[in-house]
Structure formats: C-alpha cells, structure tokens
Amino acid sequence: MTVETRTGLTRAALFDMMHAYKTTALLRTAVELGVFEQLAGGPLSVEAMAARTGVVPRGASILLHALAAVGLLDTVDGGFALPAGGEELLVRGRPAYFGDMVHVVASDWEWDALKVLTKAVRGGGAVVSEHAETPRFGYWEDFAAYAGAVAGPTAAVLADAIDGWAGRRESLDILDVACGHGIYGFTVAARHGNSRLWSLDWPNVLEVTARHAERLGLRDRMHPLPGDMFTTPLGGPYDLVMVTNVLHHFSAERATELLRRLTAALKPDGRLVVVGFTRTDAPPERDPSPHLFSVLMLVWTAEGEVHSAGTYDEMLRAAGLIPAKEHTPPGLPLTIMVTQPAST
C-alpha cells in the first residue's frame, strides 16, 4: 500500500492486527493435522474429517469453520473443500507446496522471541538465551528441513544468473557458507557435473543438509565443513563462494569482515554470490518486508538488521569486490547479488 492510497487507521484494522496470530495458528494447526491432504480427493464433512485425522468432532468442527472463515477452506453442501490455489499450495507433495513454511515463518522459535519484543526494543538486541547467533540453535534445523519452498525458486534464479560463466569452467569448486538446507549449492552443482561442493554450517544443521544431498543424488560431491563461518578453516581457493540469508544477522562492519574472509578464499576470476533481504530507499509502507524482517533480527541478534542496497555496495567494495549485478526471484522479497574480485 502506498502513502497516497492509505486512508488512515480504523478500529476494524487494529482489531484485525490484534488477532492476526489466530489466523497463523489456524494455518499451522491445519498443516500439522494434515487437513489439506485429506481434502485433496474432494469435500468432506466434519465427521469424516474427524475420523480421518483422529480428532474429536467438536475440535474438527470449530477448526474447519474457522479455516473457512479466514479463507483457507470453502464450504460446499454442508462440507468443506480446498479453495482456489489450495491444491497447489497446501497439499503436501505438490510441486508448489508451501505449507511446511509454517515451521519456519511461524515457528515457536519466532513466536517465543517476539513475546519479548518490548524488552528487545528497550535493550536494542536479543534478550532470549537461544537465538540466531547461538551455536547449534535448533531453529536452523527446522529452517534447513522446511525452507526449500522459498529456496528452490531463488536457487533456480541464482543458477540461471551464473550458468554462462560456470559452464565455461574446467572445474567448479563451490563453497556454500551458512548453507542450511544446501539448496543453493545443490542447484548449481546439479547443473554442472564438474562441480564439487563444500558446505559450511553447524554440525546439527549439516545432518539435515546431508539428507537433502542424498535425496538429490549429490552426497558424493558434498564435503561438510562443520563450524563457525568466522573461524572454521575454509580451504580453497574456490571458483564460486555463496553466502545466503545470513549477512543481515550482523552489523555492516561484522558482515564486511566475513566478506573479506570469503573473498580471500576465492580464485582471482571467481564469483561471490550473496542472497538476502535488502532495504530500498522507498518509505517503509511501500516496501514493508525488510522492515518486518528487521524486527526478527532485533529479537534474535546483537546488531543485525536488513541492510540497504547502498550499504551492500559499500560492504562489497570494502571487501575488495566490484558492485554486484542484482537479480530478483519472482514473488519473493529476496535479492541475489553476483560479484567478483575487483582485481579481475
């Protein structure tokens, strides 16, 4: 919504904000119970849904009616059915399935941290004992397990952006930093049979990464690098270094320190790719996603926030890299930045 089209606050709008968490809880519960999969074959009554999901009829009735109230189901002849788009987005196993992202975007890790947002605002940083900068933070296992719905389309755009350059390499050694699910590195590696991949993350996360690699038939080309991205020996040099969805966890100074470290592990004619949220100069109401994500960084990090495009330019230059070519995956608030050493 732009500044020009805003009409001001109303009680109804405030009320919607105050109980928005209920809609999130309904979606998460329906995903956990497999409600949408049960409806893939057609409409069901309350009684049939209760029997199929193993819940009591009263619980099924209240849940189904509430899901219909918020647009997650349609009512059909006394029963309930998937709405338009529900088959593609909410039924597990479909190519565009998005439901498991509730385990990331609506996780208990986020909910619990946001309960103490007031304390974080007062203190200017994380006040929970476990957060994004805590070693072996359990959230990252869920992120690695479930974030493929967003990572997959983004990784495809990334791979397209470097395909011409990568296809001319005799070999392609890849370092995937803060790899998580590993989808970015795996997508590039799957396109280039001459590639080898080193995946850096916490040991508990790499267990999930390895399962994805096995599923994709790439386990023999994946070499785990367990540990802290700031201190773990990187090896190299690499043709391609990727650092994805992590620089917003740090101040610009700390992020630049990491970029310098990664640039030193890069071949002179190599490429470095950054993926993450970026903030524009537009008013917050015109580009809300990065500002809302910065709220999560406030409760989860000491100094992190979404950096502006200008700040990224400064960080890349300070790390000895040229200004990046930017690419945007359709429908997602992420930016892919492809850069290389300035001396090339």
Short mmCIF file of C-alpha atoms in Angstrom, two decimals:
data_model
loop_
_atom_site.label_atom_id
_atom_site.label_comp_id
_atom_site.label_asym_id
_atom_site.label_seq_id
_atom_site.Cartn_x
_atom_site.Cartn_y
_atom_site.Cartn_z
CA MET A 1 0.00 0.00 0.00
CA THR A 2 1.41 3.40 -0.99
CA VAL A 3 1.33 6.61 1.00
CA GLU A 4 -1.17 8.10 -1.42
CA THR A 5 -3.71 5.26 -1.03
CA ARG A 6 -3.61 4.95 2.74
CA THR A 7 -6.86 6.02 4.32
CA GLY A 8 -5.86 6.04 7.98
CA LEU A 9 -6.38 3.66 10.85
CA THR A 10 -9.74 2.28 11.89
CA ARG A 11 -10.86 0.17 14.83
CA ALA A 12 -11.52 -2.69 12.42
CA ALA A 13 -7.96 -2.53 11.06
CA LEU A 14 -6.50 -2.52 14.57
CA PHE A 15 -8.73 -5.41 15.57
CA ASP A 16 -7.52 -7.41 12.55
CA MET A 17 -3.90 -6.79 13.63
CA MET A 18 -4.61 -7.82 17.20
CA HIS A 19 -5.99 -11.23 16.32
CA ALA A 20 -3.90 -11.96 13.22
CA TYR A 21 -1.95 -14.54 15.23
CA LYS A 22 -5.11 -16.65 15.37
CA THR A 23 -5.09 -16.99 11.59
CA THR A 24 -1.45 -18.06 11.74
CA ALA A 25 -2.27 -20.62 14.43
CA LEU A 26 -5.15 -21.99 12.34
CA LEU A 27 -2.92 -22.45 9.31
CA ARG A 28 -0.19 -24.12 11.34
CA THR A 29 -2.65 -26.47 13.04
CA ALA A 30 -4.25 -27.47 9.73
CA VAL A 31 -0.82 -28.25 8.26
CA GLU A 32 0.18 -30.28 11.33
CA LEU A 33 -3.06 -32.31 11.27
CA GLY A 34 -2.93 -32.93 7.51
CA VAL A 35 -6.31 -31.28 6.93
CA PHE A 36 -5.48 -30.09 3.42
CA GLU A 37 -4.21 -33.50 2.27
CA GLN A 38 -7.47 -35.09 3.42
CA LEU A 39 -9.39 -32.70 1.18
CA ALA A 40 -7.28 -33.38 -1.90
CA GLY A 41 -9.78 -36.03 -3.01
CA GLY A 42 -12.81 -33.78 -2.60
CA PRO A 43 -15.06 -32.19 0.05
CA LEU A 44 -15.52 -33.81 3.46
CA SER A 45 -17.97 -33.41 6.30
CA VAL A 46 -16.93 -32.57 9.85
CA GLU A 47 -17.47 -36.17 10.89
CA ALA A 48 -15.37 -37.56 8.03
CA MET A 49 -12.53 -35.14 8.73
CA ALA A 50 -12.61 -36.00 12.44
CA ALA A 51 -12.37 -39.71 11.64
CA ARG A 52 -9.54 -39.28 9.12
CA THR A 53 -7.41 -37.02 11.28
CA GLY A 54 -8.11 -38.75 14.59
CA VAL A 55 -9.56 -35.72 16.36
CA VAL A 56 -12.86 -35.34 18.21
CA PRO A 57 -15.79 -33.96 16.15
CA ARG A 58 -16.08 -30.80 18.28
CA GLY A 59 -12.45 -29.91 17.60
CA ALA A 60 -12.81 -30.69 13.90
CA SER A 61 -15.97 -28.61 13.62
CA ILE A 62 -14.53 -25.49 15.23
CA LEU A 63 -11.28 -25.80 13.28
CA LEU A 64 -12.94 -26.31 9.88
CA HIS A 65 -15.42 -23.48 10.34
CA ALA A 66 -12.61 -21.14 11.43
CA LEU A 67 -10.46 -22.16 8.46
CA ALA A 68 -13.37 -21.33 6.19
CA ALA A 69 -13.87 -18.01 7.99
CA VAL A 70 -10.34 -16.87 7.11
CA GLY A 71 -10.39 -18.15 3.51
CA LEU A 72 -8.29 -21.29 3.96
CA LEU A 73 -11.26 -23.54 3.13
CA ASP A 74 -14.51 -23.25 1.19
CA THR A 75 -17.89 -24.54 2.42
CA VAL A 76 -19.61 -26.88 -0.04
CA ASP A 77 -23.04 -28.50 0.58
CA GLY A 78 -22.53 -28.75 4.32
CA GLY A 79 -18.95 -29.93 3.96
CA PHE A 80 -15.57 -28.32 3.42
CA ALA A 81 -13.29 -28.14 0.39
CA LEU A 82 -9.99 -26.66 -0.70
CA PRO A 83 -10.21 -23.10 -2.04
CA ALA A 84 -8.76 -21.99 -5.35
CA GLY A 85 -4.99 -22.43 -5.11
CA GLY A 86 -5.27 -24.76 -2.14
CA GLU A 87 -4.48 -27.90 -4.10
CA GLU A 88 -1.21 -26.45 -5.43
CA LEU A 89 -0.02 -24.64 -2.30
CA LEU A 90 -1.34 -26.60 0.67
CA VAL A 91 -1.31 -30.28 -0.32
CA ARG A 92 1.97 -31.92 0.61
CA GLY A 93 3.81 -33.44 -2.34
CA ARG A 94 2.59 -30.97 -4.95
CA PRO A 95 5.40 -29.13 -6.83
CA ALA A 96 4.38 -25.70 -5.46
CA TYR A 97 3.66 -26.92 -1.91
CA PHE A 98 4.19 -24.10 0.59
CA GLY A 99 2.54 -25.36 3.76
CA ASP A 100 5.66 -26.51 5.59
CA MET A 101 6.97 -22.94 5.62
CA VAL A 102 4.83 -22.54 8.75
CA HIS A 103 7.61 -24.42 10.55
CA VAL A 104 9.96 -21.56 9.59
CA VAL A 105 7.91 -18.35 9.41
CA ALA A 106 5.51 -19.32 12.20
CA SER A 107 7.84 -21.41 14.33
CA ASP A 108 7.78 -21.50 18.11
CA TRP A 109 11.30 -20.08 17.97
CA GLU A 110 9.98 -16.87 16.40
CA TRP A 111 6.81 -16.71 18.46
CA ASP A 112 8.68 -17.09 21.73
CA ALA A 113 11.22 -14.42 20.79
CA LEU A 114 8.55 -11.94 19.67
CA LYS A 115 6.79 -12.30 23.02
CA VAL A 116 9.69 -10.29 24.49
CA LEU A 117 9.92 -7.76 21.67
CA THR A 118 9.36 -4.90 24.12
CA LYS A 119 12.46 -5.93 26.09
CA ALA A 120 14.46 -6.24 22.87
CA VAL A 121 13.39 -2.75 21.76
CA ARG A 122 14.39 -1.31 25.13
CA GLY A 123 17.76 -3.08 25.09
CA GLY A 124 18.48 -2.83 21.37
CA GLY A 125 19.15 -6.52 20.83
CA ALA A 126 18.43 -10.14 21.67
CA VAL A 127 17.23 -10.87 25.19
CA VAL A 128 16.41 -14.58 24.70
CA SER A 129 19.04 -17.13 25.68
CA GLU A 130 18.93 -19.01 22.35
CA HIS A 131 18.90 -17.01 19.14
CA ALA A 132 20.35 -16.70 15.64
CA GLU A 133 23.90 -16.17 16.88
CA THR A 134 23.83 -19.01 19.41
CA PRO A 135 25.85 -22.09 18.34
CA ARG A 136 23.68 -25.07 17.41
CA PHE A 137 20.46 -23.01 17.56
CA GLY A 138 17.68 -25.55 16.98
CA TYR A 139 15.73 -23.26 14.67
CA TRP A 140 18.32 -23.77 11.93
CA GLU A 141 17.49 -27.46 11.78
CA ASP A 142 13.85 -26.60 11.02
CA PHE A 143 14.98 -23.96 8.53
CA ALA A 144 17.17 -26.50 6.76
CA ALA A 145 14.36 -29.05 6.74
CA TYR A 146 11.49 -26.88 5.52
CA ALA A 147 12.69 -23.71 3.74
CA GLY A 148 13.07 -25.35 0.34
CA ALA A 149 9.76 -23.88 -0.81
CA VAL A 150 11.41 -20.44 -0.90
CA ALA A 151 14.98 -21.57 -1.53
CA GLY A 152 14.14 -23.65 -4.60
CA PRO A 153 12.81 -20.84 -6.83
CA THR A 154 15.52 -18.47 -5.58
CA ALA A 155 18.26 -21.02 -6.24
CA ALA A 156 16.97 -21.51 -9.79
CA VAL A 157 17.32 -17.76 -10.48
CA LEU A 158 20.80 -17.81 -8.93
CA ALA A 159 21.87 -20.75 -11.09
CA ASP A 160 20.48 -19.06 -14.22
CA ALA A 161 22.44 -15.90 -13.40
CA ILE A 162 25.81 -17.69 -13.33
CA ASP A 163 25.17 -20.50 -15.82
CA GLY A 164 27.10 -18.93 -18.71
CA TRP A 165 30.16 -18.23 -16.58
CA ALA A 166 30.01 -21.55 -14.73
CA GLY A 167 29.58 -23.52 -17.94
CA ARG A 168 32.94 -22.29 -19.23
CA ARG A 169 34.88 -23.51 -16.18
CA GLU A 170 37.02 -26.64 -16.45
CA SER A 171 36.04 -27.40 -12.88
CA LEU A 172 33.72 -25.74 -10.41
CA ASP A 173 34.64 -25.84 -6.73
CA ILE A 174 31.85 -24.30 -4.64
CA LEU A 175 31.86 -23.06 -1.04
CA ASP A 176 28.33 -22.70 0.38
CA VAL A 177 28.55 -20.64 3.61
CA ALA A 178 25.74 -20.90 6.17
CA CYS A 179 24.39 -23.48 3.76
CA GLY A 180 21.40 -24.60 5.85
CA HIS A 181 19.30 -26.77 3.53
CA GLY A 182 22.06 -26.57 0.91
CA ILE A 183 19.57 -25.99 -1.91
CA TYR A 184 21.54 -23.10 -3.43
CA GLY A 185 24.73 -25.09 -3.78
CA PHE A 186 22.93 -28.28 -4.80
CA THR A 187 21.01 -26.49 -7.56
CA VAL A 188 24.22 -25.17 -9.12
CA ALA A 189 26.04 -28.48 -8.63
CA ALA A 190 23.21 -30.43 -10.28
CA ARG A 191 23.61 -28.35 -13.44
CA HIS A 192 27.38 -28.75 -13.65
CA GLY A 193 28.76 -32.26 -13.47
CA ASN A 194 32.31 -30.95 -12.99
CA SER A 195 31.44 -29.34 -9.65
CA ARG A 196 32.39 -30.19 -6.08
CA LEU A 197 30.70 -28.64 -3.08
CA TRP A 198 31.91 -27.69 0.39
CA SER A 199 29.01 -26.99 2.77
CA LEU A 200 29.68 -24.91 5.90
CA ASP A 201 27.27 -24.76 8.83
CA TRP A 202 26.81 -26.02 12.40
CA PRO A 203 27.15 -29.81 12.78
CA ASN A 204 23.48 -30.28 13.74
CA VAL A 205 22.40 -28.42 10.59
CA LEU A 206 24.76 -30.34 8.29
CA GLU A 207 22.98 -33.55 9.24
CA VAL A 208 19.86 -32.15 7.54
CA THR A 209 21.91 -30.77 4.62
CA ALA A 210 23.39 -34.23 4.02
CA ARG A 211 19.90 -35.76 3.85
CA HIS A 212 18.94 -33.27 1.13
CA ALA A 213 22.16 -34.08 -0.74
CA GLU A 214 21.35 -37.80 -0.53
CA ARG A 215 17.83 -37.21 -1.82
CA LEU A 216 19.19 -35.23 -4.78
CA GLY A 217 21.91 -37.75 -5.62
CA LEU A 218 24.70 -35.32 -4.76
CA ARG A 219 26.02 -36.73 -1.49
CA ASP A 220 29.25 -37.94 -3.08
CA ARG A 221 30.06 -34.38 -4.19
CA MET A 222 29.23 -32.70 -0.85
CA HIS A 223 32.05 -32.15 1.66
CA PRO A 224 30.82 -30.95 5.10
CA LEU A 225 32.66 -28.10 6.83
CA PRO A 226 31.21 -28.05 10.38
CA GLY A 227 31.70 -24.95 12.49
CA ASP A 228 31.56 -21.16 12.73
CA MET A 229 31.78 -19.26 9.45
CA PHE A 230 34.09 -16.67 11.05
CA THR A 231 36.64 -19.15 12.40
CA THR A 232 36.40 -22.50 10.59
CA PRO A 233 39.26 -23.03 8.10
CA LEU A 234 37.73 -22.51 4.67
CA GLY A 235 40.20 -24.30 2.43
CA GLY A 236 40.02 -23.33 -1.21
CA PRO A 237 40.55 -21.42 -3.32
CA TYR A 238 37.07 -21.74 -4.79
CA ASP A 239 35.55 -20.86 -8.13
CA LEU A 240 32.26 -19.90 -6.50
CA VAL A 241 31.50 -18.77 -2.95
CA MET A 242 27.91 -18.34 -1.81
CA VAL A 243 26.75 -16.67 1.40
CA THR A 244 22.99 -16.90 1.67
CA ASN A 245 20.44 -15.38 4.05
CA VAL A 246 22.92 -14.61 6.80
CA LEU A 247 24.60 -11.19 6.38
CA HIS A 248 21.53 -9.49 7.86
CA HIS A 249 22.38 -11.20 11.16
CA PHE A 250 25.33 -8.86 11.64
CA SER A 251 26.24 -5.19 11.61
CA ALA A 252 27.69 -3.83 8.37
CA GLU A 253 31.16 -3.93 9.95
CA ARG A 254 30.85 -7.56 11.01
CA ALA A 255 29.34 -8.57 7.66
CA THR A 256 32.22 -6.84 5.85
CA GLU A 257 34.67 -8.82 7.98
CA LEU A 258 33.03 -12.05 6.78
CA LEU A 259 33.01 -10.89 3.15
CA ARG A 260 36.74 -10.14 3.34
CA ARG A 261 37.34 -13.63 4.68
CA LEU A 262 35.34 -15.19 1.88
CA THR A 263 36.99 -13.07 -0.80
CA ALA A 264 40.37 -14.35 0.37
CA ALA A 265 39.13 -17.91 -0.29
CA LEU A 266 38.03 -17.03 -3.84
CA LYS A 267 40.02 -17.59 -7.04
CA PRO A 268 41.02 -14.32 -8.79
CA ASP A 269 38.49 -14.96 -11.57
CA GLY A 270 35.89 -16.49 -9.28
CA ARG A 271 32.43 -15.29 -8.34
CA LEU A 272 30.87 -14.50 -4.97
CA VAL A 273 27.08 -14.61 -4.59
CA VAL A 274 25.10 -13.03 -1.76
CA VAL A 275 21.42 -13.84 -1.20
CA GLY A 276 19.28 -11.99 1.30
CA PHE A 277 16.78 -9.29 2.09
CA THR A 278 17.71 -5.77 1.04
CA ARG A 279 16.18 -2.48 2.05
CA THR A 280 15.40 0.21 -0.52
CA ASP A 281 15.11 3.96 -0.06
CA ALA A 282 11.34 3.73 -0.50
CA PRO A 283 9.15 4.63 2.51
CA PRO A 284 8.56 1.59 4.75
CA GLU A 285 4.88 1.37 3.82
CA ARG A 286 5.85 0.83 0.17
CA ASP A 287 8.36 -1.92 0.92
CA PRO A 288 7.34 -3.47 4.26
CA SER A 289 9.05 -6.89 4.12
CA PRO A 290 12.62 -5.85 5.03
CA HIS A 291 11.42 -3.70 7.92
CA LEU A 292 9.33 -6.52 9.37
CA PHE A 293 12.27 -8.90 8.97
CA SER A 294 14.49 -6.45 10.84
CA VAL A 295 12.14 -6.85 13.81
CA LEU A 296 13.11 -10.51 13.91
CA MET A 297 16.77 -9.53 13.73
CA LEU A 298 16.22 -7.22 16.69
CA VAL A 299 14.96 -10.05 18.90
CA TRP A 300 17.42 -12.62 17.55
CA THR A 301 20.75 -10.83 17.13
CA ALA A 302 23.03 -8.32 18.82
CA GLU A 303 23.39 -5.91 15.91
CA GLY A 304 21.68 -7.43 12.87
CA GLU A 305 19.17 -5.80 10.54
CA VAL A 306 18.32 -5.77 6.86
CA HIS A 307 20.96 -3.71 5.06
CA SER A 308 20.21 -1.23 2.31
CA ALA A 309 21.37 -1.68 -1.28
CA GLY A 310 23.81 1.19 -0.72
CA THR A 311 25.24 -0.48 2.37
CA TYR A 312 25.78 -3.68 0.42
CA ASP A 313 27.70 -1.71 -2.22
CA GLU A 314 29.93 -0.27 0.50
CA MET A 315 30.48 -3.69 2.10
CA LEU A 316 31.40 -5.31 -1.20
CA ARG A 317 33.86 -2.58 -2.11
CA ALA A 318 35.46 -2.74 1.34
CA ALA A 319 35.89 -6.50 0.86
CA GLY A 320 37.69 -6.00 -2.47
CA LEU A 321 34.71 -6.84 -4.67
CA ILE A 322 33.08 -4.94 -7.53
CA PRO A 323 29.46 -3.66 -7.37
CA ALA A 324 27.09 -6.58 -7.73
CA LYS A 325 24.72 -7.43 -10.53
CA GLU A 326 21.33 -7.91 -8.88
CA HIS A 327 18.65 -10.47 -9.67
CA THR A 328 15.23 -10.86 -8.04
CA PRO A 329 13.25 -14.11 -7.85
CA PRO A 330 9.61 -13.50 -8.88
CA GLY A 331 7.20 -13.03 -5.98
CA LEU A 332 9.84 -13.24 -3.24
CA PRO A 333 11.35 -10.35 -1.21
CA LEU A 334 14.95 -11.51 -1.76
CA THR A 335 17.86 -10.15 -3.78
CA ILE A 336 20.59 -12.20 -5.44
CA MET A 337 23.87 -10.29 -5.80
CA VAL A 338 26.61 -11.66 -8.08
CA THR A 339 30.04 -10.07 -7.75
CA GLN A 340 33.76 -10.81 -8.26
CA PRO A 341 37.15 -9.58 -7.05
CA ALA A 342 37.90 -6.03 -8.11
CA SER A 343 41.34 -7.02 -9.37
CA THR A 344 39.90 -9.30 -12.07
#
